[in-house]
Coordinates of C-alpha atoms (C1' of nucleotides) in Angstrom, one line a residue:
Chain A
X1 CA 101.0 179.3 105.3
X2 CA 102.4 175.8 105.0
X3 CA 103.7 173.9 102.0
X4 CA 103.1 170.3 101.0
X5 CA 103.8 167.7 98.4
X6 CA 101.1 165.3 97.3
X7 CA 101.6 162.3 95.1
X8 CA 99.4 160.6 92.6
X9 CA 99.9 158.1 89.9
X10 CA 99.1 160.0 86.7
X11 CA 97.2 157.1 85.1
X12 CA 94.9 157.0 88.1
X13 CA 94.6 160.8 88.8
X14 CA 96.9 163.2 87.1
X15 CA 97.5 166.9 86.9
X16 CA 95.6 167.3 83.7
X17 CA 92.5 165.7 85.2
X18 CA 92.7 168.1 88.2
X19 CA 93.0 171.0 85.8
X20 CA 90.0 169.8 83.8
X21 CA 87.9 169.4 86.9
X22 CA 89.1 172.8 88.3
X23 CA 88.7 171.4 91.8
X24 CA 89.6 168.0 93.0
X25 CA 89.0 165.7 96.0
X26 CA 92.2 164.3 97.5
X27 CA 90.8 161.0 98.8
X28 CA 92.0 157.5 99.2
X29 CA 94.9 158.2 101.7
X30 CA 95.2 155.2 104.0
X31 CA 98.3 155.9 105.9
X32 CA 98.4 157.5 109.3
X33 CA 101.3 159.7 108.7
X34 CA 99.9 161.0 105.5
X35 CA 96.5 161.4 107.1
X36 CA 98.0 163.5 109.9
X37 CA 99.5 165.8 107.3
X38 CA 96.1 166.1 105.6
X39 CA 94.6 167.1 109.0
X40 CA 97.3 169.8 109.4
X41 CA 96.4 171.5 106.2
X42 CA 94.7 174.9 106.2
X43 CA 92.8 176.7 103.5
X44 CA 95.3 178.6 101.4
X45 CA 98.2 176.2 101.9
X46 CA 100.1 175.3 98.8
X47 CA 101.1 171.9 97.6
X48 CA 103.2 170.5 94.8
X49 CA 101.5 167.9 92.6
X50 CA 103.9 165.0 92.1
X51 CA 103.4 162.3 89.5
X52 CA 104.6 159.0 91.0
X53 CA 105.5 155.9 89.0
X54 CA 105.0 157.5 85.6
X55 CA 107.0 160.7 85.2
X56 CA 108.3 160.9 88.7
X57 CA 108.3 164.6 88.7
X58 CA 106.6 167.7 90.2
X59 CA 104.2 169.0 87.6
X60 CA 102.1 171.7 89.2
X61 CA 101.1 173.8 92.2
X62 CA 97.8 173.3 94.0
X63 CA 96.1 175.2 96.7
X64 CA 94.1 173.7 99.6
X65 CA 90.5 174.9 99.3
X66 CA 88.8 172.7 101.9
X67 CA 90.3 171.4 105.1
X68 CA 90.1 167.7 106.2
X69 CA 86.7 166.1 106.3
X70 CA 85.6 162.5 106.2
X71 CA 86.8 160.5 103.2
X72 CA 83.8 159.6 101.1
X73 CA 85.6 156.5 99.7
X74 CA 86.1 155.1 103.2
X75 CA 83.4 153.0 104.9
X76 CA 85.2 152.8 108.3
X77 CA 85.0 156.6 108.9
X78 CA 88.6 156.7 110.0
X79 CA 90.1 158.5 107.1
X80 CA 89.9 162.0 105.8
X81 CA 90.3 163.9 102.5
X82 CA 90.8 167.5 101.5
X83 CA 89.8 169.5 98.4
X84 CA 92.4 171.1 96.2
X85 CA 92.4 173.4 93.1
X86 CA 95.1 173.8 90.5
X87 CA 97.0 177.1 90.8
X88 CA 99.6 176.8 87.9
X89 CA 101.5 174.2 86.1
X90 CA 105.3 174.2 86.3
X91 CA 107.3 175.6 83.4
X92 CA 109.9 172.9 83.8
X93 CA 109.0 169.6 85.6
X94 CA 111.3 168.9 88.5
X95 CA 112.2 165.3 88.4
X96 CA 112.9 162.9 91.3
X97 CA 116.4 162.5 89.8
X98 CA 117.0 166.2 89.9
X99 CA 115.8 166.4 93.5
X100 CA 118.0 163.5 94.6
X101 CA 121.0 165.2 92.9
X102 CA 120.4 168.5 94.5
X103 CA 122.2 169.0 97.8
X104 CA 119.6 171.5 99.0
X105 CA 116.8 168.9 98.5
X106 CA 118.3 165.7 99.6
X107 CA 116.7 165.8 103.0
X108 CA 113.2 166.1 101.5
X109 CA 110.7 163.5 102.6
X110 CA 110.4 162.6 99.0
X111 CA 113.9 161.3 99.2
X112 CA 114.0 160.0 102.7
X113 CA 110.5 158.5 103.1
X114 CA 109.8 157.6 99.5
X115 CA 106.5 156.0 100.2
X116 CA 104.8 158.8 102.1
X117 CA 102.1 160.1 99.8
X118 CA 101.3 163.4 101.6
X119 CA 104.3 165.2 103.0
X120 CA 105.5 168.6 104.3
X121 CA 107.8 170.8 102.3
X122 CA 109.9 173.4 104.1
X123 CA 109.8 177.1 102.9
X124 CA 113.4 176.8 101.7
X125 CA 112.7 173.7 99.7
X126 CA 109.5 175.3 98.3
X127 CA 111.4 178.3 97.1
X128 CA 114.2 176.3 95.6
X129 CA 111.9 173.9 93.7
X130 CA 109.9 176.8 92.4
X131 CA 113.1 178.3 91.1
X132 CA 114.0 174.9 89.4
X133 CA 110.5 174.7 88.0
X134 CA 110.8 178.2 86.5
X135 CA 107.8 179.6 88.4
X136 CA 107.3 182.3 91.0
X137 CA 107.4 181.0 94.6
Chain B
dG1 C1' 108.4 142.5 86.4
dC2 C1' 111.4 142.8 90.2
dC3 C1' 112.6 144.0 94.6
dA4 C1' 113.7 147.2 98.6
dA5 C1' 111.6 149.8 102.0
dC6 C1' 108.4 150.0 105.2
dG7 C1' 103.7 149.8 107.2
dT8 C1' 100.3 146.6 109.0
dT9 C1' 98.5 142.4 110.8
dG10 C1' 98.1 138.6 113.8
dG11 C1' 100.1 134.8 116.6
dC12 C1' 102.2 134.1 120.7
Chain C
dG1 C1' 104.1 144.1 123.5
dC2 C1' 107.2 141.7 120.3
dC3 C1' 108.2 140.3 116.0
dA4 C1' 107.6 137.3 111.9
dA5 C1' 104.8 137.2 107.9
dC6 C1' 102.6 139.5 104.7
dG7 C1' 101.0 143.3 101.7
dT8 C1' 101.8 147.7 99.3
dT9 C1' 104.2 151.4 97.3
dG10 C1' 107.0 153.1 94.1
dG11 C1' 111.7 153.3 91.9
dC12 C1' 114.3 151.0 88.6

DNA sequence: GCCAACGTTGGC
DNA sequence: GCCAACGTTGGC
C-alpha cells in the first residue's frame, strides 16, 4: 500500500465538504508530475488531505476508492482523476510550519516541491505525521 | 497583495 | 532544442 498527500484550497474544496459527500472526485489536476502520481494510485492507498492557502495543515486521512480514469472536467482527454473517501479526521492538525520545523519531515515533497498538488509520502513520514496528528497510522 | 518558485509556451 | 516571457501556485 502506498501513501500520498493531496492538496486542496479549503474554500474551493475542503475536508468538511468531502466528509459531507462521503465520497469525492479528485479532479482538476493539470500538472504532469501530479497526474503521474494519480495514475500510480491503487484502491486502498491512503492519502493525507492538506488544506493549502488557508490553514496550511493536514486535516484528515482519505482512502483511494477508484483508480485513475478520465477527468470529467477536462475537454482534452489528457488528464485523469481518482475517487476518494474520508477515513478519519486528524485529532491535531499538522501544520506546514510544524512539518518544516521537524527534522524527520524536512525532505517531504511538501517542503521541497511546494507547488506539487499530489505527492508521495514515505511510510516513515506517514507514521511520524500520524503520531503528530494524534491518530493511529 | 506581493513575490518566489517553477511549470509551460512560443519564437527563434 | 534552447531559453525568454509569461502564467500559476501558494506561502507570507
